[in-house]
CSV table of C-alpha atoms in Angstrom, one decimal:
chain,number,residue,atom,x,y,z
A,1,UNK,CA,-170.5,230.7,99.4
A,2,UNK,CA,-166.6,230.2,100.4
A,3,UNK,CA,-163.9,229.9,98.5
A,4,UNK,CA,-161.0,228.0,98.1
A,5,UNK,CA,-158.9,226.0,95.2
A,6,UNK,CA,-157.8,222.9,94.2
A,7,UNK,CA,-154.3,222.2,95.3
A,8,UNK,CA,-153.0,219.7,91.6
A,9,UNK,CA,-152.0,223.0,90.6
A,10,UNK,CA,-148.6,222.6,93.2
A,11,UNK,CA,-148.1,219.3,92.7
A,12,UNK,CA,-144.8,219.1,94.1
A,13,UNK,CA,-145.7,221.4,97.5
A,14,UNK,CA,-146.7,219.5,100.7
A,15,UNK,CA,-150.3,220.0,101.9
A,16,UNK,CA,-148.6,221.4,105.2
A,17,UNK,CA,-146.9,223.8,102.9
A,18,UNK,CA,-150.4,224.8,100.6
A,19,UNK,CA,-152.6,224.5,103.7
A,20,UNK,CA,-151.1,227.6,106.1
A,21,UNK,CA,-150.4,229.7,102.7
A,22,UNK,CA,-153.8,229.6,101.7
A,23,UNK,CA,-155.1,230.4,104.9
A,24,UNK,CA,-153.0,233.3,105.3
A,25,UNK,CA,-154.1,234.6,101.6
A,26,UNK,CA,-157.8,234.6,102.3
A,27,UNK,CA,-158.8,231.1,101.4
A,28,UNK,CA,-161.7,229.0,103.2
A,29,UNK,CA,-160.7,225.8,102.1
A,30,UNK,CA,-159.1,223.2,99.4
A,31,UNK,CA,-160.1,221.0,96.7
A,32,UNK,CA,-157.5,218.5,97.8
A,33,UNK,CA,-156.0,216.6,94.8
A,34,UNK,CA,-155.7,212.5,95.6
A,35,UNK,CA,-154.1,211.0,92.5
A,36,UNK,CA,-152.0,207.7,93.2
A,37,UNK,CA,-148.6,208.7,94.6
A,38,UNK,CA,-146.8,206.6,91.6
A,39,UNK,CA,-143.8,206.9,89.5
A,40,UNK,CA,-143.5,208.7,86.7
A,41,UNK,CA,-147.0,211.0,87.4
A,42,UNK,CA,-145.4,213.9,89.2
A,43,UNK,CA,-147.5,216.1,86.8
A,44,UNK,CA,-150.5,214.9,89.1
A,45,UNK,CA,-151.0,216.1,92.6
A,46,UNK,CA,-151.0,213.6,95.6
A,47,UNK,CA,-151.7,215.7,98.5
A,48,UNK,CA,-153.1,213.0,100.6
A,49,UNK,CA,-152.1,209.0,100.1
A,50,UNK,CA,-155.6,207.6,100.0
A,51,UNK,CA,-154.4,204.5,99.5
A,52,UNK,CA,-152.9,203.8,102.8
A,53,UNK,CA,-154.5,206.4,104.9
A,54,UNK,CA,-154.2,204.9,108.4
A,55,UNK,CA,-155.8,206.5,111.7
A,56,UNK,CA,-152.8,208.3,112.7
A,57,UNK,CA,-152.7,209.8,108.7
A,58,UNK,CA,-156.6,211.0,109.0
A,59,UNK,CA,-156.0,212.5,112.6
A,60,UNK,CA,-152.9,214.3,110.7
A,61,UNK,CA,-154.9,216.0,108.1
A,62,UNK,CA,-157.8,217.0,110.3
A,63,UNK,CA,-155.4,218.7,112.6
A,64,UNK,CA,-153.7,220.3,109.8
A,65,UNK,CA,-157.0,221.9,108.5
A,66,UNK,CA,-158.4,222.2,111.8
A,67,UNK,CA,-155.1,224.6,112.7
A,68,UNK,CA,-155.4,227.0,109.9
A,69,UNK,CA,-159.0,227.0,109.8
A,70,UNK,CA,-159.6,225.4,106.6
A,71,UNK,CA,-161.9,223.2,105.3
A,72,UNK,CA,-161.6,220.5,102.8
A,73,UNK,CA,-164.3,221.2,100.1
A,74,UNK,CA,-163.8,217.7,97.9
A,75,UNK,CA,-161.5,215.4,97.2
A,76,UNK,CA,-160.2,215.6,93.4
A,77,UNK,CA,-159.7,212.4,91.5
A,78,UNK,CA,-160.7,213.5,87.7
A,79,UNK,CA,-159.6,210.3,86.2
A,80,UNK,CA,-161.0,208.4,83.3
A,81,UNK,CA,-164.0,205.9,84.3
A,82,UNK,CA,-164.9,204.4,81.1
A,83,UNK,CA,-160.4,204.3,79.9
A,84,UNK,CA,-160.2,201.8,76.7
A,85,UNK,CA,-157.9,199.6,78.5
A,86,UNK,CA,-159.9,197.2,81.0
A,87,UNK,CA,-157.2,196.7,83.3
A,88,UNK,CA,-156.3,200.5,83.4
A,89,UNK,CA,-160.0,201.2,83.9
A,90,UNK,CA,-160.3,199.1,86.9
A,91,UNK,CA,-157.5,200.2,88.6
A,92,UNK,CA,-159.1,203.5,88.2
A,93,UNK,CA,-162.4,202.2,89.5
A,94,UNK,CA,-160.1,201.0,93.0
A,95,UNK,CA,-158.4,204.1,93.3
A,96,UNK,CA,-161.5,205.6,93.3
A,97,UNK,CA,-162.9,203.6,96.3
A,98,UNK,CA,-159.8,204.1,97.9
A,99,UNK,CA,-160.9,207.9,97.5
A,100,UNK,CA,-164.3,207.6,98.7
A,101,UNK,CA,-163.3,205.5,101.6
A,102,UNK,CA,-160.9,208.4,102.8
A,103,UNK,CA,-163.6,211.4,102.2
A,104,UNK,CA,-165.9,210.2,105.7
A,105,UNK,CA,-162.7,209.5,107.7
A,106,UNK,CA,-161.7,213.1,106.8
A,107,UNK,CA,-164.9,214.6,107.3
A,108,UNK,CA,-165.4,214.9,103.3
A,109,UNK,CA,-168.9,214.3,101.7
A,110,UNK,CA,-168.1,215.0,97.8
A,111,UNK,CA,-165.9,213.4,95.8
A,112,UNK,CA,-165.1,215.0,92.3
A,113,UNK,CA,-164.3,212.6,89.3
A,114,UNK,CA,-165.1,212.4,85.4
A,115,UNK,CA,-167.2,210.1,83.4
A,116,UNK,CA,-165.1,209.5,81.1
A,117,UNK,CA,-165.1,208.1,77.2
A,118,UNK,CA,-163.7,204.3,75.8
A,119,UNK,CA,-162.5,206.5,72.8
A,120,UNK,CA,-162.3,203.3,70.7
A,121,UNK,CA,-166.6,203.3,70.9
A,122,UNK,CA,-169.5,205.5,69.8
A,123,UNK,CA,-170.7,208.0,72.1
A,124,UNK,CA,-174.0,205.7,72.0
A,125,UNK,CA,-172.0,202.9,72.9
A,126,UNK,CA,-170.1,204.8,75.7
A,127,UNK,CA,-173.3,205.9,77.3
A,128,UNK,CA,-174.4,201.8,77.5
A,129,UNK,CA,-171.5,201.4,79.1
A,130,UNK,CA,-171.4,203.6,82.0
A,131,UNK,CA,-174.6,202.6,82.5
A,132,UNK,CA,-173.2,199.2,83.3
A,133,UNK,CA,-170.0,199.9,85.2
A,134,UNK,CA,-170.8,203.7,87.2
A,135,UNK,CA,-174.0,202.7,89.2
A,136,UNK,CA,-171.7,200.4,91.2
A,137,UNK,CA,-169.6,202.8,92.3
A,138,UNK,CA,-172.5,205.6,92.7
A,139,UNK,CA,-173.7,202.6,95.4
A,140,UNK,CA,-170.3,202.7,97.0
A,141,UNK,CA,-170.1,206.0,97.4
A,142,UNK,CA,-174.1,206.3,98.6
A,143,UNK,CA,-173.5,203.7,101.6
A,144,UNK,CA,-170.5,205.6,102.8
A,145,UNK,CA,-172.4,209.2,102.5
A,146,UNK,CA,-170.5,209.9,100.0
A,147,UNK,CA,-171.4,211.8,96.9
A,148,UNK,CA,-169.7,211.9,93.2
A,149,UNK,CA,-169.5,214.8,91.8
A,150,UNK,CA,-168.5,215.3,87.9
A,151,UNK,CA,-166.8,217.9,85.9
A,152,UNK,CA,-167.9,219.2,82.8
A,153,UNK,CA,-164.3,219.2,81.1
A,154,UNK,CA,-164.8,217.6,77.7
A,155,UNK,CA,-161.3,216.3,78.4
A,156,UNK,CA,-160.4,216.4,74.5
A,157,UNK,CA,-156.9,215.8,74.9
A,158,UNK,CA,-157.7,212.3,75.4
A,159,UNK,CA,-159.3,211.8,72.4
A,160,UNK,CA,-157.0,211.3,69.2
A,161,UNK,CA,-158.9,213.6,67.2
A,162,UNK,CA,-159.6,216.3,69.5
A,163,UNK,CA,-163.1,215.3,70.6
A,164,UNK,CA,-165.0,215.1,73.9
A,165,UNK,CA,-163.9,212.1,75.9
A,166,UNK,CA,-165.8,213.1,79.0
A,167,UNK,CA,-169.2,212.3,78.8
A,168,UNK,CA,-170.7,215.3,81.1
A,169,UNK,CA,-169.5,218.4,78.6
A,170,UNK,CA,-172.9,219.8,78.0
A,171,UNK,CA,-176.2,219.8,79.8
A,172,UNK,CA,-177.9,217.5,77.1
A,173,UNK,CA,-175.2,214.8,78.8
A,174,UNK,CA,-176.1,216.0,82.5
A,175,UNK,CA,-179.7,215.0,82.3
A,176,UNK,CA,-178.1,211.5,81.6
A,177,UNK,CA,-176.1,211.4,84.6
A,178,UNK,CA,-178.2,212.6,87.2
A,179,UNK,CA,-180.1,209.3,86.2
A,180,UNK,CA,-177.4,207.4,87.2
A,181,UNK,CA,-177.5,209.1,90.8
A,182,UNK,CA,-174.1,211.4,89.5
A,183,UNK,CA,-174.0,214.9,90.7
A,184,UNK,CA,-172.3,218.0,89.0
A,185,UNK,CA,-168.8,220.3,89.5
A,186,UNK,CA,-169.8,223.1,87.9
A,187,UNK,CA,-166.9,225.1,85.9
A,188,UNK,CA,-167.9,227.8,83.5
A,189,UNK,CA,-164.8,227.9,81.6
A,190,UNK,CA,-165.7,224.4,79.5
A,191,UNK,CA,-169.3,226.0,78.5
A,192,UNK,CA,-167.6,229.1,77.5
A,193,UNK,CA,-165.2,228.0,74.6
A,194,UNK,CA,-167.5,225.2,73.3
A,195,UNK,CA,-170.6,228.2,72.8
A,196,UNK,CA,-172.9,227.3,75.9
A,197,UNK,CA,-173.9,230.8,77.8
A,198,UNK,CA,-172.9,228.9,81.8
A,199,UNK,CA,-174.5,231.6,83.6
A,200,UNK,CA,-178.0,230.7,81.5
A,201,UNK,CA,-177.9,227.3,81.3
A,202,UNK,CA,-177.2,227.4,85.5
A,203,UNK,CA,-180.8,227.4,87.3
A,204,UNK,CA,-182.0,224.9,85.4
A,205,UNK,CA,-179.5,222.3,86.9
A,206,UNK,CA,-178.8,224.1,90.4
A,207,UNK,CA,-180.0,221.2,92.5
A,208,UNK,CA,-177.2,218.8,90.8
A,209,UNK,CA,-174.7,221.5,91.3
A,210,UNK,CA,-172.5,220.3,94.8
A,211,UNK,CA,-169.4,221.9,93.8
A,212,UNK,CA,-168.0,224.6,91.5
A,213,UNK,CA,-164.6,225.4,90.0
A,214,UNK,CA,-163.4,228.5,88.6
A,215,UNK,CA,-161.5,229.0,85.7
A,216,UNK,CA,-161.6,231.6,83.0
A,217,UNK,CA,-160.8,231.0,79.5
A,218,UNK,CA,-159.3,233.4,76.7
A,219,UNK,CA,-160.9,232.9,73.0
A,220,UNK,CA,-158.9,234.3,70.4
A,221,UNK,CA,-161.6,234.8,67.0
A,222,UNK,CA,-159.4,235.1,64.5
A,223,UNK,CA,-157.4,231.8,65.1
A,224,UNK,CA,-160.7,230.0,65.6
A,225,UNK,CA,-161.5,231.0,62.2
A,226,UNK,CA,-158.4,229.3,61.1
A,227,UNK,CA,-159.0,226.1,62.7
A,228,UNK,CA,-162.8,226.3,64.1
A,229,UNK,CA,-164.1,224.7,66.8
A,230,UNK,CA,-162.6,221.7,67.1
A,231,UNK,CA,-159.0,223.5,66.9
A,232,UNK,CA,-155.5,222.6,65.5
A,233,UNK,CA,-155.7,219.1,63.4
A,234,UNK,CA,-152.4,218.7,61.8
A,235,UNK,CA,-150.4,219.3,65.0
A,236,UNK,CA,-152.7,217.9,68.1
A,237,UNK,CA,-150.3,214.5,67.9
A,238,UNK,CA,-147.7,216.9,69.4
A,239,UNK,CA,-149.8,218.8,72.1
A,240,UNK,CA,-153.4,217.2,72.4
A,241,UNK,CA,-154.4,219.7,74.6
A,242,UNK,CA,-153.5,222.7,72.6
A,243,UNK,CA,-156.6,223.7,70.6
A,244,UNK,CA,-155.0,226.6,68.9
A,245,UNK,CA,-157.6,229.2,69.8
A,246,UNK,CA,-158.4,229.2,73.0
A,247,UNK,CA,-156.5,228.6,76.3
A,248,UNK,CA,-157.2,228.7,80.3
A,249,UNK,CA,-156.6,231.7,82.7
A,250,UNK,CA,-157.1,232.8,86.0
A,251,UNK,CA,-160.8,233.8,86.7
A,252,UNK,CA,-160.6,238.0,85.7
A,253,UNK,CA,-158.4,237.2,82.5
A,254,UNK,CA,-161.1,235.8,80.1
A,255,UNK,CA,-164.5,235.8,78.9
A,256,UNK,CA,-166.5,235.0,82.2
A,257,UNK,CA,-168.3,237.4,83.5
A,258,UNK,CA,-167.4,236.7,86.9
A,259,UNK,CA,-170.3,239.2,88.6
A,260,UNK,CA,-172.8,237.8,87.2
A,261,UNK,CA,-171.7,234.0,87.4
A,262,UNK,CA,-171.8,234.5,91.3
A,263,UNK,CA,-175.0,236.5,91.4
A,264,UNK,CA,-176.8,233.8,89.4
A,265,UNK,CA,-175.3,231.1,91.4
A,266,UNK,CA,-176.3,232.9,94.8
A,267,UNK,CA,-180.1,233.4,93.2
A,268,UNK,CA,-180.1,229.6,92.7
A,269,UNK,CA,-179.3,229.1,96.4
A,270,UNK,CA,-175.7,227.7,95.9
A,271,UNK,CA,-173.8,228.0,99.2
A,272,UNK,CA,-170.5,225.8,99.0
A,273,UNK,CA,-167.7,226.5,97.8
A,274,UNK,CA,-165.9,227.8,94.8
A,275,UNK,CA,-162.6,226.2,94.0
A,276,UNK,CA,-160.1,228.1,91.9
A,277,UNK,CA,-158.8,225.6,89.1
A,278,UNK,CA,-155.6,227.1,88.2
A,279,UNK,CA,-154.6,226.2,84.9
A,280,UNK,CA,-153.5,229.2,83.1
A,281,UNK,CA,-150.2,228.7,81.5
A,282,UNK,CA,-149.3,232.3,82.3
A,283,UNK,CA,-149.2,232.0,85.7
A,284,UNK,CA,-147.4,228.8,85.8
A,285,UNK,CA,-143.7,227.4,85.5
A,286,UNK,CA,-142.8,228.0,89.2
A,287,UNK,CA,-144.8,227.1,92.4
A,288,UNK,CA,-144.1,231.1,92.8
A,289,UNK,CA,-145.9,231.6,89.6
A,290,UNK,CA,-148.6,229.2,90.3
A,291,UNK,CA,-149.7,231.2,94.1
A,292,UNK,CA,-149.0,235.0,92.3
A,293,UNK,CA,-151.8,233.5,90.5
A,294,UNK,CA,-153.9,232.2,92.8
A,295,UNK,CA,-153.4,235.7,94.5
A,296,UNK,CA,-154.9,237.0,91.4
A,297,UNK,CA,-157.9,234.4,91.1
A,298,UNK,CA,-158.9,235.5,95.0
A,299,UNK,CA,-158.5,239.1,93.9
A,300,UNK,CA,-161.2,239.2,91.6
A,301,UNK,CA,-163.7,236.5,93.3
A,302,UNK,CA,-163.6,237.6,97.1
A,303,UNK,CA,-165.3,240.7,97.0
A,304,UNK,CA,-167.5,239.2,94.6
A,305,UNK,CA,-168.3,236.6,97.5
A,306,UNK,CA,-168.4,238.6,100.3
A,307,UNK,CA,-165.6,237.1,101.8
């Protein structure tokens, strides 16, 4: 296993910036974020312009990781597939080629992505759907060796009410997607607050598993018996992603038991890499904030790793 992290967390640092800073911290590689460079999204990461990646661009990156000895894990493009709005959804659906186009060219074989949820349909009816529009681009990504790779976040920030509106939260949703030829980036910290053990339910789906992501989370009980499970109500119009009773942190600052989550992933023969997800709102406000934090996250997984 190596490890590395995904660079949306510093979305306003340069790759040439991240990618000699994480090599000089002990990091193997990068999850490199791929949004759309648009205006108006700087709170989204576009590390490399996928878009119009020319010759001269590719030889640029691959130098740049090839000088600091750094590989590039996946590209990151966790964007909604299924989005209400048709138009939205297919401009969603290019960018995405545009993403899996780049990944070969850079010497990249996974891409990472979400399923996504229409929020104005059933789950039923969600699941009919992506059975209709994802097989295309599982196709896409297949004839260009490419492989798509989807994270468990139920992404329930996106849903008015609070609910999952990423249709690969639990495992009774991943059986479902493998069907469609969809792979899995496995991060514990989503199992953890919605009651799924992550380190049990792990063999059973390790030869899905192309890519993990590490992120702790922090449960507080007794404001989870104010609002239960599906958190704050009355105020989620204000912050949908503020659930009241539980919140992110960097891996060694929450529930997961972090020894045991890499010795069950080493007895189910995982052997890529683990990519920080830096998220905690503690260790964030300045890019100085977000690397003391990533400083952290390497801290307590490299001598887990052996690396």
């Amino acid at each position: 296993m190596k490890l590395g992290f995904l660079t949306a967390c510093l979305p306003g640092t340069p790759l040439e910036e991240i990618a000699p800073w994480a090599a000089a911290h002990g990091y193997a590689g990068l999850e490199v974020a791929v949004w759309p460079d648009e205006p108006g999204r700087d709170w989204e990461a576009s590390h490399i312009d996928v878009a119009h990646l020319d010759d001269a661009g590719v030889e640029s990156v691959r130098k740049l990781f090839a000088t600091h000895q750094l590989a590039i894990s996946a590209l990151a493009y966790y964007e909604n597939c299924l989005d209400v709005d048709p138009t939205r959804r297919g401009r969603i659906h290019q960018h995405l080629r545009h993403v899996i186009d780049a990944a070969p060219r850079l010497g990249v074989d996974v891409v990472g992505t979400f399923v996504g949820r229409d929020v104005s349909r059933t789950v039923t009816d969600n699941l009919r759907l992506a059975e209709d529009v994802l097989p295309p681009l599982v196709d896409y990504a297949t004839e260009r060796g490419v492989r798509l790779a989807i994270e468990n976040c139920p992404m329930e920030g996106w849903h008015p009410d609070g609910y999952p509106a990423n249709l690969a939260y639990s495992p009774e949703l991943w059986d479902w997607m493998f069907g469609l030829g969809l792979y899995l980036n496995y991060d514990p910290s989503h199992l953890t607050w919605l009651g799924i053990d992550p380190i049990a339910v792990l063999p059973g789906y390790a030869e899905r598993i192309l890519h993990v992501q590490a992120k702790d989370v922090e449960i507080d009980p007794l404001a989870r018996n104010r609002y239960g499970v599906f958190g704050d109500a009355r105020d989620r119009a204000s912050d949908p992603w503020t659930s009241g009773w539980w919140r992110y942190r960097i891996p060694g600052l929450g529930e997961v038991d972090w020894a045991a989550f890499v010795a069950a992933l080493r007895a189910a023969g995982f052997d890529g890499f683990v990519s920080v997800e830096h998220e905690d709102p503690v260790w964030s406000g300045s890019p100085e904030r977000v690397r003391d934090g990533l400083v952290l996250a390497h801290r307590t997984l490299a001598p887990l790793m052996g690396t």
